[in-house]
Coordinates of C-alpha atoms and ligand atoms in Angstrom, one line a residue:
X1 CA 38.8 6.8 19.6
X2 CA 36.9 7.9 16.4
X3 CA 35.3 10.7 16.1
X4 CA 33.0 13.3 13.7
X5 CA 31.6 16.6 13.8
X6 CA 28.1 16.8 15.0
X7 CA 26.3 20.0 15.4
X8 CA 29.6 21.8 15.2
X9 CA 30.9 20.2 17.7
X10 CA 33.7 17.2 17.6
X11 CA 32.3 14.0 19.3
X12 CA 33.4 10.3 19.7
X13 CA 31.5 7.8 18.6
X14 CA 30.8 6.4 22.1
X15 CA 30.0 9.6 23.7
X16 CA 26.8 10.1 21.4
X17 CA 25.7 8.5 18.5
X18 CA 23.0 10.2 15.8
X19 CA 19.5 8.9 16.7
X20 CA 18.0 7.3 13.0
X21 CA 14.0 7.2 13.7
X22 CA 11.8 5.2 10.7
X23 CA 8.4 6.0 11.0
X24 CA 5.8 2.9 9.3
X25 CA 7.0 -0.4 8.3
X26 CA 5.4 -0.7 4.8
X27 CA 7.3 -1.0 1.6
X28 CA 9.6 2.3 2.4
X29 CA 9.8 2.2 6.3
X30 CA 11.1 -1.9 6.0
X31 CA 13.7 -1.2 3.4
X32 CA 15.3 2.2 4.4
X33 CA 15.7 0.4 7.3
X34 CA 17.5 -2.9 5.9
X35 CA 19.6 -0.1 3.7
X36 CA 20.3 2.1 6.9
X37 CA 21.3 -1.0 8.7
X38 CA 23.7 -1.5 5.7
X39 CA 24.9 1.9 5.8
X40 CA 25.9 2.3 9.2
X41 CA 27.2 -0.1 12.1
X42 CA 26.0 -0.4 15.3
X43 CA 28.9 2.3 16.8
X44 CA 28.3 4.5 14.3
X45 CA 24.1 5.0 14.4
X46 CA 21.1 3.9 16.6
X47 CA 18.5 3.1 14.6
X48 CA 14.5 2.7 15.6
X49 CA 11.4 1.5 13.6
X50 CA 8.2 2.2 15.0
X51 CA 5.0 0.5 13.5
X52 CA 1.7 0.0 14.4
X53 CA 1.7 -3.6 14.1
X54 CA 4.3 -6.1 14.9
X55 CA 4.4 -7.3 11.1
X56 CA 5.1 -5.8 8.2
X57 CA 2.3 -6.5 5.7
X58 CA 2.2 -6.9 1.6
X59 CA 0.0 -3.6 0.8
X60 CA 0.0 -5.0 -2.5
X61 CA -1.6 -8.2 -1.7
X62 CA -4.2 -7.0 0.3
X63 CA -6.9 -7.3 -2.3
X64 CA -6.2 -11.4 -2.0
X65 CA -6.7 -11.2 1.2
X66 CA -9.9 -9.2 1.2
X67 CA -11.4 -11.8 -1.6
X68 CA -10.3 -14.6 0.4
X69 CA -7.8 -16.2 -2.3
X70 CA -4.9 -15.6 0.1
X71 CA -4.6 -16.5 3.8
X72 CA -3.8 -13.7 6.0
X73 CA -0.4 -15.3 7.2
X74 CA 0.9 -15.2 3.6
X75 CA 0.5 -11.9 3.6
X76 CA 2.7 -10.5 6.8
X77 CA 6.0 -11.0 7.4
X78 CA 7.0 -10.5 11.3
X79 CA 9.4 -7.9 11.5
X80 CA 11.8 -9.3 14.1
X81 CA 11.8 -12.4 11.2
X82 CA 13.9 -9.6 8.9
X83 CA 14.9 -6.8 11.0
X84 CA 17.2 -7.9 14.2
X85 CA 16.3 -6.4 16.9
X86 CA 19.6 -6.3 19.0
X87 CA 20.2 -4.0 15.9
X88 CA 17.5 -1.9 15.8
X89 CA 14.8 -0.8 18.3
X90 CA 11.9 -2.2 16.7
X91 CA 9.1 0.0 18.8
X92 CA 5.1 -1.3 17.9
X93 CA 3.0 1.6 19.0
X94 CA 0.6 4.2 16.6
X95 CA 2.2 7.8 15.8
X96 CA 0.2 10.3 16.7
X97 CA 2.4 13.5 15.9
X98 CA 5.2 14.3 14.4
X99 CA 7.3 17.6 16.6
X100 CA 9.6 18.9 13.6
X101 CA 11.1 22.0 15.7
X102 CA 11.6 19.8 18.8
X103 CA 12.7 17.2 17.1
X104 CA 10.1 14.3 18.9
X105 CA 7.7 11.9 17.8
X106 CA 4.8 11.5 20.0
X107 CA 3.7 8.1 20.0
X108 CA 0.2 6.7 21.8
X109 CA 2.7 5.2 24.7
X110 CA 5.6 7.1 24.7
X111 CA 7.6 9.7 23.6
X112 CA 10.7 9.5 21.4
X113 CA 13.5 11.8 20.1
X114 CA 15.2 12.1 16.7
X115 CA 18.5 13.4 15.1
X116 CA 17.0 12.1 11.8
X117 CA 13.6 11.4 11.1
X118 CA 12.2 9.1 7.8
X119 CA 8.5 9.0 7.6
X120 CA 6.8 6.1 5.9
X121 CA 3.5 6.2 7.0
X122 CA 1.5 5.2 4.0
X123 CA -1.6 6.1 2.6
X124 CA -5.6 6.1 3.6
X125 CA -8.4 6.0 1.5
X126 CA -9.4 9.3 0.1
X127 CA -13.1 9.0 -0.1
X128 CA -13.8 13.2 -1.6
X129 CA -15.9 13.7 1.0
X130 CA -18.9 11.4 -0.9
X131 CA -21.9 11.0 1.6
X132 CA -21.9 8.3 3.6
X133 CA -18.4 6.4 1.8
X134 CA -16.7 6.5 5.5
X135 CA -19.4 5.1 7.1
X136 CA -20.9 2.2 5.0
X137 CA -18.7 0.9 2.6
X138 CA -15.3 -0.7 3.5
X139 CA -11.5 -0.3 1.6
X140 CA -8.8 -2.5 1.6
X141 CA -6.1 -0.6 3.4
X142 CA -4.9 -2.5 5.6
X143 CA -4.8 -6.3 7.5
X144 CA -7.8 -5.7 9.6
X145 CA -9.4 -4.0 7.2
X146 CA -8.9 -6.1 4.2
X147 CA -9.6 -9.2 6.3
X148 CA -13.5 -7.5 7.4
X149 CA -14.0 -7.6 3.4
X150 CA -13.5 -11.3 3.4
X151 CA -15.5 -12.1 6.3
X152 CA -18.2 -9.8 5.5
X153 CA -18.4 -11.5 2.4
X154 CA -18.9 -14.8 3.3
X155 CA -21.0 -14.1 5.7
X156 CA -23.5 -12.5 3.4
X157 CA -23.9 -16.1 1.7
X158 CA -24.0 -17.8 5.0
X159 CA -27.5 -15.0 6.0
X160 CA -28.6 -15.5 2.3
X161 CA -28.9 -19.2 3.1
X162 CA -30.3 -18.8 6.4
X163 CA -33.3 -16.4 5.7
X164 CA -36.5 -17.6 4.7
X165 CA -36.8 -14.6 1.7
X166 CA -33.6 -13.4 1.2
X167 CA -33.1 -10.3 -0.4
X168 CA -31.2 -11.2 -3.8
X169 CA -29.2 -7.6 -3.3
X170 CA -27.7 -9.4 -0.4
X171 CA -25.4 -11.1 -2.8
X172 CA -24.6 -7.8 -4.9
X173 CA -20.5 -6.5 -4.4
X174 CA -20.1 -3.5 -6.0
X175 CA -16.5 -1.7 -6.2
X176 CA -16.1 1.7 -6.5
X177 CA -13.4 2.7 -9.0
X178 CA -11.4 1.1 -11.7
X179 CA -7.9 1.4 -10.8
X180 CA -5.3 -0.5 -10.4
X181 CA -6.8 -1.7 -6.9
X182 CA -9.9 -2.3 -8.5
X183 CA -9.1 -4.5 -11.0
X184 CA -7.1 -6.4 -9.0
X185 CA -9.4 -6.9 -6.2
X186 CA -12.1 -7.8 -8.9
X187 CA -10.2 -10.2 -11.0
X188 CA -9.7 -12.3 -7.2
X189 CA -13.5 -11.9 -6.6
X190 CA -14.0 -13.6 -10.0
X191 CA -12.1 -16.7 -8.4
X192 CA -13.6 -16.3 -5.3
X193 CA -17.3 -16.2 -5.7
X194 CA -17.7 -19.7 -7.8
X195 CA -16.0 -21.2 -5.3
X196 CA -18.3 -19.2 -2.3
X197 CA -21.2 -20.5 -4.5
X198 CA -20.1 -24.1 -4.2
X199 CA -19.6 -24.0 -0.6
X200 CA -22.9 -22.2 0.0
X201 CA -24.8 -24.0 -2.5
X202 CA -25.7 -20.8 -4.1
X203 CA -26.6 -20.7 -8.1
X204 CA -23.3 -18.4 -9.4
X205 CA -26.5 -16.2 -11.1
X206 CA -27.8 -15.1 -8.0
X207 CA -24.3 -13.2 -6.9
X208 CA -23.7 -9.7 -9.0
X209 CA -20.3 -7.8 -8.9
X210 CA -20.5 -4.6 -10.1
X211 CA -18.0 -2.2 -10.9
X212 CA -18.8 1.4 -11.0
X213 CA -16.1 4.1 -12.6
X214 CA -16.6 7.9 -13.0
X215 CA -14.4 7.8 -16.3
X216 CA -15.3 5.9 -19.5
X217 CA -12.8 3.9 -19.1
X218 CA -11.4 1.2 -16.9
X219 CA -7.5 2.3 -15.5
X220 CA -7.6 5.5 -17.4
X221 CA -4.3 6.4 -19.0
X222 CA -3.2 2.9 -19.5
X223 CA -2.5 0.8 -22.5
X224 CA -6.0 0.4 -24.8
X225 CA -4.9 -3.0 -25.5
X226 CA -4.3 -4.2 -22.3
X227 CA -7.6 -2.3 -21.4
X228 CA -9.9 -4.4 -23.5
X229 CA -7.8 -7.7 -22.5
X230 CA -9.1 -6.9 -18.9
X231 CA -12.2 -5.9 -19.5
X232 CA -12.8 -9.0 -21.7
X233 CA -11.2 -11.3 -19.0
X234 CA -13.5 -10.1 -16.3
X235 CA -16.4 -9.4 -18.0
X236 CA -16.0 -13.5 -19.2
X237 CA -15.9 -14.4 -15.7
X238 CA -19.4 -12.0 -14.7
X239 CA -17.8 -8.9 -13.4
X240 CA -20.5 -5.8 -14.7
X241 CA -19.1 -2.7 -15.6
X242 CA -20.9 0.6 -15.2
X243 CA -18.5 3.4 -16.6
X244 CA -19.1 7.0 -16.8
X245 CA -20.8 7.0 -13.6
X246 CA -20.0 8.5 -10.8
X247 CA -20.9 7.5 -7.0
X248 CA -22.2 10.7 -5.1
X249 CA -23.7 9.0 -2.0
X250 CA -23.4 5.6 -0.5
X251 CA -26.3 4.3 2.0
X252 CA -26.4 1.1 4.4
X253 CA -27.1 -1.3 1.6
X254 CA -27.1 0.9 -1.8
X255 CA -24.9 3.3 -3.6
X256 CA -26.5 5.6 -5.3
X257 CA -25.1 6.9 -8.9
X258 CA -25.0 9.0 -12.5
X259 CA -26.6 11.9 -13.5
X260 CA -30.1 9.9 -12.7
X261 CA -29.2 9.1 -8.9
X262 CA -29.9 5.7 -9.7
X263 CA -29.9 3.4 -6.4
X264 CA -28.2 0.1 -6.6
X265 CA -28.8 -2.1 -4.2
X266 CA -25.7 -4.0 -2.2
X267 CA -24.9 -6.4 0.4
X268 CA -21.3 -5.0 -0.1
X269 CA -20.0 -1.8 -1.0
X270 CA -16.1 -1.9 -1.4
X271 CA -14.7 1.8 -2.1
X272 CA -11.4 1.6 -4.4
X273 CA -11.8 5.0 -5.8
X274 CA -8.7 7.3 -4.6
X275 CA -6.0 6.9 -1.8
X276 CA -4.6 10.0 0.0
X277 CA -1.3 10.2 2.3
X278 CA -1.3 9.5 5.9
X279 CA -3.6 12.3 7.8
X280 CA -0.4 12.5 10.3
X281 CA 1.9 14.6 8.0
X282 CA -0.4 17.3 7.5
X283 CA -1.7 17.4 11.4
X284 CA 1.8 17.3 12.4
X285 CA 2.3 21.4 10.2
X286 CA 4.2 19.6 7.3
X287 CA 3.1 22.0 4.4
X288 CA 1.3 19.9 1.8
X289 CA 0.2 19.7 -1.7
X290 CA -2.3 17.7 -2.6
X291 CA -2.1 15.9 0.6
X292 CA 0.9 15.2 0.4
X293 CA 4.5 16.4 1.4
X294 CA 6.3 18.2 -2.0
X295 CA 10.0 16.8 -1.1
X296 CA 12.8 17.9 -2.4
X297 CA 15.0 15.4 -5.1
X298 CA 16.7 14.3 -2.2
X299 CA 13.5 13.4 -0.6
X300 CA 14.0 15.8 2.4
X301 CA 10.9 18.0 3.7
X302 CA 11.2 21.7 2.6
X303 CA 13.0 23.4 5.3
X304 CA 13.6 20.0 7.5
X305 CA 16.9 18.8 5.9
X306 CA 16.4 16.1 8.9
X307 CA 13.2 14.7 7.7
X308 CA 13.0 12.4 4.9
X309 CA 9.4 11.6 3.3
X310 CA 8.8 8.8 1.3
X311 CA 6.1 6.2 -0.1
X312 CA 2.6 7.5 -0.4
X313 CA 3.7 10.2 1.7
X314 CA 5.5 12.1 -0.7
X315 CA 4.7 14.3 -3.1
X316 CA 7.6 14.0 -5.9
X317 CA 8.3 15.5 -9.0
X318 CA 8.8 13.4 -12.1
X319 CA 11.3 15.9 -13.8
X320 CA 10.6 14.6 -17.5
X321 CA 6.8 14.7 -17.2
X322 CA 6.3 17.5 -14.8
X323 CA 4.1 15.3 -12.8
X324 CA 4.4 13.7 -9.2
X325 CA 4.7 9.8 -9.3
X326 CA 1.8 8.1 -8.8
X327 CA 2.0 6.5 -5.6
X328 CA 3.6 3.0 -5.8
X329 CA 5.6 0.2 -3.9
X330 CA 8.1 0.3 -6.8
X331 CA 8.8 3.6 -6.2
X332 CA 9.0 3.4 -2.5
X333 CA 11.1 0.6 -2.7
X334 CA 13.4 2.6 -5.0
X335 CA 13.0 5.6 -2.2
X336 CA 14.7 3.7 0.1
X337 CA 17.8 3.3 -1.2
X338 CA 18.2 7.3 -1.7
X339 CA 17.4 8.3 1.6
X340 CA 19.6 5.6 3.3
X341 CA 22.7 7.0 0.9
X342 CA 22.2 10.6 2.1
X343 CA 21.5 10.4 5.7
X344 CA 24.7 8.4 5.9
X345 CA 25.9 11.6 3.6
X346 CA 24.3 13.6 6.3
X347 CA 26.2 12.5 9.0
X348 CA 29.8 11.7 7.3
X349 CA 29.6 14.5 4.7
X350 CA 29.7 13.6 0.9
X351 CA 27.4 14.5 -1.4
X352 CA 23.7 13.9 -1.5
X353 CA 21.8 12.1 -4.5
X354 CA 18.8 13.1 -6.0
X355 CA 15.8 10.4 -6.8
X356 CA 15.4 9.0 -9.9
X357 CA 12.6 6.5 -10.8
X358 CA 14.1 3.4 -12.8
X359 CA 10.4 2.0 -14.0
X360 CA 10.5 -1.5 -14.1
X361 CA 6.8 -1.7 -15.4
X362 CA 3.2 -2.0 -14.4
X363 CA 1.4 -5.5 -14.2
X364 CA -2.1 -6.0 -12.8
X365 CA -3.2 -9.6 -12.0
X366 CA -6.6 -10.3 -13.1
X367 CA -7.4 -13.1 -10.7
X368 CA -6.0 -17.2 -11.0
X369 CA -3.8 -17.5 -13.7
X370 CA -4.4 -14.4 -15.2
X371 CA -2.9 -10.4 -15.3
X372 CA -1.9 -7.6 -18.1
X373 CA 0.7 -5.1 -18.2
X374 CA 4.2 -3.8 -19.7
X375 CA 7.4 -4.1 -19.0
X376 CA 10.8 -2.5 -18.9
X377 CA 10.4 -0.5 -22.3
X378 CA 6.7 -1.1 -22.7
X379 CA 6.3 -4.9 -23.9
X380 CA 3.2 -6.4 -23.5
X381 CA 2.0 -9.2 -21.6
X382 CA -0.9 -11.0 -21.0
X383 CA -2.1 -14.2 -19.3
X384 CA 0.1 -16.6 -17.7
X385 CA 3.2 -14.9 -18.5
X386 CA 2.0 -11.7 -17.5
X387 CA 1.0 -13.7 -14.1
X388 CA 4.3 -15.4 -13.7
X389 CA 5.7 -12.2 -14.5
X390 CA 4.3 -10.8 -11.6
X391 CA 4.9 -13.0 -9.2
X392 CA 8.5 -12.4 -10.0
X393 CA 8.1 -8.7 -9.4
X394 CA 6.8 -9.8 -6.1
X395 CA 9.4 -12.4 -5.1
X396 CA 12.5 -10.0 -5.6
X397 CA 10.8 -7.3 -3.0
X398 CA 10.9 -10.7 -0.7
X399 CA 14.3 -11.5 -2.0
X400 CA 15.3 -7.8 -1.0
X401 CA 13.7 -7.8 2.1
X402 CA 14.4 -10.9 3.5
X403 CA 16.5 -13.1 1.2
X404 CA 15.9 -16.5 -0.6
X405 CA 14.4 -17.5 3.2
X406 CA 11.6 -15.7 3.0
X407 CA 11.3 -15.8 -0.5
X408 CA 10.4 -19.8 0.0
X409 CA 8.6 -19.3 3.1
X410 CA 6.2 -16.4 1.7
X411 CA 7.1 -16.2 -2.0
X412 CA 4.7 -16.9 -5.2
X413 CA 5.9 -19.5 -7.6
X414 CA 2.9 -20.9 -9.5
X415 CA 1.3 -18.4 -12.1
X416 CA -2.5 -20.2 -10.7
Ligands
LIG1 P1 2.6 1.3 3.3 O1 3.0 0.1 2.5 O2 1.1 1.6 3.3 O3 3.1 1.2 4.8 C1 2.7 2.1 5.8 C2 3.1 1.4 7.1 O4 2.9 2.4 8.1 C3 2.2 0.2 7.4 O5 2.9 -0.8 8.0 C4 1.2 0.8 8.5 O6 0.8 -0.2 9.4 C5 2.1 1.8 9.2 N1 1.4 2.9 9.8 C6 0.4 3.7 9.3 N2 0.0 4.6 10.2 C7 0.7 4.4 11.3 C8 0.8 5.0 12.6 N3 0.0 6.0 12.9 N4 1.6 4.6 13.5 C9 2.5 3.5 13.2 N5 2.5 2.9 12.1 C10 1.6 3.3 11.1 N6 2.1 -0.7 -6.0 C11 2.9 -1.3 -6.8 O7 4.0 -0.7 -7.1 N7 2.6 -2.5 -7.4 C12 1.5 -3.2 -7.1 O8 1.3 -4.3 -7.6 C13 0.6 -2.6 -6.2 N8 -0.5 -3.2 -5.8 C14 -1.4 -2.7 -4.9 C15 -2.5 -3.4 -4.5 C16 -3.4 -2.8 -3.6 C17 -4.6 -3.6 -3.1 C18 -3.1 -1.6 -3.0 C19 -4.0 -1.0 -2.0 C20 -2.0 -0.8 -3.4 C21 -1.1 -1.4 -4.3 N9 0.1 -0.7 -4.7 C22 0.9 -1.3 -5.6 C23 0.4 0.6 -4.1 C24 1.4 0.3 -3.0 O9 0.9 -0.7 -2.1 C25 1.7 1.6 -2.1 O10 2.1 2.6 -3.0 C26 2.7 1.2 -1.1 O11 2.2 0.4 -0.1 C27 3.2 2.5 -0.4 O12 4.3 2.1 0.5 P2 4.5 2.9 1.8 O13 5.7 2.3 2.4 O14 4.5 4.4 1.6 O15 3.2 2.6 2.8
LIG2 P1 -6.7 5.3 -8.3 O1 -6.8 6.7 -7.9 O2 -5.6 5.0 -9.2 O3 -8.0 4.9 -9.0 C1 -9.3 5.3 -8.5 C2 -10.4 5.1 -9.5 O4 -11.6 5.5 -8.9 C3 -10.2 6.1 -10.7 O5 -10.3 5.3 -11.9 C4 -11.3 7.1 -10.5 O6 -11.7 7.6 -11.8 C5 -12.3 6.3 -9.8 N1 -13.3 7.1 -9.0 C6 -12.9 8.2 -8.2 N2 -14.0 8.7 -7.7 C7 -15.1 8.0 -8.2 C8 -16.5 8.1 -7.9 N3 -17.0 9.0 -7.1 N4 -17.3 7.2 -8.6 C9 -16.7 6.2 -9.4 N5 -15.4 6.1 -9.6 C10 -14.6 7.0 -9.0 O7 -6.6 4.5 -6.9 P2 -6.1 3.0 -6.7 O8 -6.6 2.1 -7.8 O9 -6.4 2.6 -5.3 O10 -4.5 3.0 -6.9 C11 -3.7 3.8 -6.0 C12 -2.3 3.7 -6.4 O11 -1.8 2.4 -6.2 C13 -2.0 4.0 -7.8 O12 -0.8 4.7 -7.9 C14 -1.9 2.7 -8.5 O13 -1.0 2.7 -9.6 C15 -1.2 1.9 -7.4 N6 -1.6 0.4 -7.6 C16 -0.8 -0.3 -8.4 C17 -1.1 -1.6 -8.7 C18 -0.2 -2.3 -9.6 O14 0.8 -1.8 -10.1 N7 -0.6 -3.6 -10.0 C19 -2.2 -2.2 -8.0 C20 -3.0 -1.4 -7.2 C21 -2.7 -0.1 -6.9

C-alpha cells in the first residue's frame, strides 16, 4: 500500500489521509478548491469547503445586481453545479473562529478539524468609523445586501408616487466614493433610473445621483485619460460629481459633507468608500496589518506554515513597488493556483512557489454598452470594446471555474 511521512511518522494512505479545509467560496475559496481537486485524488486528500451560502456569487457583479440591470440568478452559481460533492465536503454554515494552535474551525453548527487550512473569507465594508455609515446607508457586499439596494430603490419611486407631497430628496442616490465600485455601480444606475422613470412615470429631472469623493479626483491613481472618458460618460447620462469632499456623518435621509458640513438630502445613501478584510482573521489572533493578514510569498500566515490566506484577506507584498496589491478577484484568482501547488508541496515534499501577480489589466464598465480601462501593457480602451473586453475577462473566470457549460449558462456575450 502507499504510503508518506506525515508528522514524522510513516502512514498509508488509507490509514489517514491529510484533512484540506477551504474557508469562503468567493473568487479564492472556489478555485483553490477546483486546483486542490486537481492536485490531489480522492485517496490521497479530503478536501472541505465551508460557505455561508449554498452558491458561490460574482462579487464583481454585485453592483448590477444592486441597480437592478442584472437578475440575481445571473449572478450565483450553485456550488454543487461546479464542485462535486462526492469529492469534496461542501459544508454551508457561517465561521465564527478560526483555532490556529488546535488546529479547529468553529463554525455556527459544528465544529471541524484541519491538517491544512486556506482562508478565503473576503472582505467587508470599511466604513472609518464615520457617524452613522453602519447604520443608515447600505454597501453592496454581498447577495442580500446588494439585492436591499435594488429593492430599496424602486421602492422609493413606488412611495414618491403614492404620497400626496412627496419629498423630491426621496428620489436623491448618493454614493460615497469614487472607486472602482463606485463607478461601476454608477455607470448601471445611469441605465437604470430612465428606465425606473418610465415604469414609474416619473420626469428623469426629478431623480438626482450624486457622487461624493474625498479626493479631487474620480479613481485616484488611474489613467487621466480614461478619467475624463468616465467622467464625461456619466456626467452625459446625469450622474453629479462632488469631489474634494469628504462625508463625516451620515443621518436617516442626509449625509452630511466638506469643510462646510453641508447636509444633502437622500432617499438613498449607498457607501462605496473603502473595503477592509473579513473581521474573522483578526478575532481569530491572526496578527494584522492594516486589517489584513501580511503573508508570506508563499501565501502562508507568519508562523502557521498550515494556514494559507488569500483574496481580500491577505495582505501581500508587491516586491517591485513595495506595496501590497490592492485587493482584486484577478489576484485571488491567480492566488489560487499558488497555494493549491504548495500544499500538494506540503504534503509530498518539493519545493514551494512564491506569488507572483501576472496583471492582465483593469477595465471598469460604465453602464450598457459602455467601460474604460488598459490592458496587458497598458493599452487603452474605451466604449464597446472596452465593454466587450470585459465581458471576456469575465467569461474566462466562468470558463475556469466551470467550463464552456457555465460559460453559456451564466456568461456575458453582448457588449449592451
Ligand atoms: P469574496 O469573493 O468576497 O468571497 C468571500 C466568500 O466568503 C463569499 O462567498 C462569502 O459568502 C463567504 N463568507 C464570508 N464570511 C463568511 C463566514 N463567516 N462564513 C462562511 N462563509 C463566509 N475585482 C476585479 O479584479 N475585477 C473587477 O471587475 C472587480 N469588480 C468588483 C465590483 C464590485 C461591486 C466589488 C464590490 C468588488 C469588485 N472587485 C473586482 C473586487 C473583488 O470582487 C474582490 O477582490 C474579490 O471578491 C475577493 O475575492 P475573495 O475570494 O477574497 O472574497
Ligand atoms: P476603494 O478603496 O478603491 O475606493 C474608495 C473611494 O472612496 C476612494 O476613492 C476614497 O477616496 C473614497 N472615500 C473614502 N472615504 C471617503 C469619505 N469619507 N468621503 C468621500 N469619499 C471617500 O474601494 P472600492 O472602490 O470599493 O474598491 C475596492 C477594491 O476592489 C479595489 O482594489 C478595486 O480596485 C477593486 N475593484 C475593482 C474593480 C474593477 O477592476 N473593475 C471594480 C470594483 C472594485
Amino acid at each position: 500500500m502507499q504510503s508518506y511521512e506525515w508528522r514524522g511518522r510513516m502512514i498509508s494512505m488509507a490509514e489517514s489521509k491529510p484533512k484540506i479545509v477551504v474557508l469562503g467560496a468567493g473568487y479564492a475559496g472556489m478555485m483553490t478548491t477546483k486546483r486542490l481537486m486537481q492536485q490531489f485524488t480522492p485517496e490521497e486528500a479530503e478536501l472541505t469547503l465551508v460557505n455561508k451560502h449554498n452558491y458561490h456569487y460574482q462579487t464583481t457583479w454585485l453592483h448590477e445586481l444592486a441597480a437592478g440591470t442584472i437578475d440575481v440568478n445571473r449572478t450565483r452559481i450553485m456550488i454543487s453545479d461546479v464542485i462535486s460533492p462526492k469529492r469534496v465536503n461542501l459544508i454551508q454554515d457561517t465561521v465564527l473562529k478560526i483555532n490556529k494552535e488546535e488546529k479547529t474551525v468553529e463554525l455556527e453548527h459544528d465544529k471541524i478539524e484541519y491538517d491544512y487550512l486556506v482562508i478565503g473569507l473576503g472582505f467587508e465594508k470599511a466604513t472609518f468609523g464615520i457617524k452613522g455609515m453602519e447604520e443608515h446607508a447600505f454597501s453592496i457586499q454581498s447577495v442580500d445586501k446588494s439585492r436591499m439596494i435594488r429593492d430599496h430603490i424602486e421602492y422609493q419611486f413606488a412611495q414618491y408616487r403614492n404620497l400626496p407631497n412627496p419629498d423630491p430628496s426621496m428620489l436623491t442616490i448618493v454614493v460615497g466614493g469614487a472607486g472602482f465600485t463606485g463607478i461601476e455601480f454608477l455607470g448601471e444606475l445611469a441605465e437604470r433610473i430612465p428606465v425606473l422613470c418610465k415604469k414609474y412615470d416619473v420626469p428623469r429631472s426629478d431623480v438626482r445621483i450624486i457622487d461624493i469623493e474625498a479626493m479631487d479626483t474620480i479613481l485616484p491613481g488611474f489613467d487621466p485619460e480614461l478619467l475624463t472618458y468616465a467622467t464625461d460618460s456619466l456626467e452625459a447620462r446625469g450622474v453629479e460629481f462632488k469631489l474634494g469632499t469628504m462625508i463625516k456623518e451620515v443621518k436617516a435621509n442626509a449625509v452630511i459633507v466638506g469643510e462646510d458640513n453641508q447636509e444633502i438630502k437622500a432617499g438613498t445613501i449607498v457607501w462605496t468608500g473603502g473595503v477592509q478584510a473579513n473581521r474573522i482573521i483578526g478575532e481569530s489572533g491572526f496578527e494584522l496589518t492594516k486589517g489584513k493578514v501580511n503573508v508570506d510569498p508563499t501565501l502562508r500566515a507568519p508562523g502557521h506554515d498550515d494556514v494559507y490566506i488569500l483574496g481580500d484577506c491577505a495582505w501581500v507584498m508587491n516586491k517591485e513597488t513595495g506595496r501590497p496589491y490592492p485587493p482584486t478577484a484577478q489576484i485571488a484568482i491567480q492566488e489560487a493556483d499558488i497555494c493549491a501547488h504548495n500544499i500538494k508541496t506540503s504534503v509530498f515534499g518539493g519545493t514551494l512557489k512564491e506569488f507572483s501577480f501576472d496583471n492582465k489589466g483593469t477595465v471598469a464598465s460604465l453602464g450598457g454598452s459602455d467601460a474604460m480601462g488598459t490592458v496587458f501593457d497598458g493599452n487603452k480602451l474605451y466604449g464597446v470594446a472596452a465593454k466587450t473586453m470585459k465581458n471576456v475577462i469575465d467569461n474566462r473566470y466562468l470558463f475556469l471555474l466551470g467550463g464552456p457549460r457555465l460559460v453559456l449558462r451564466k456568461g456575458k456575450f453582448r457588449p449592451f
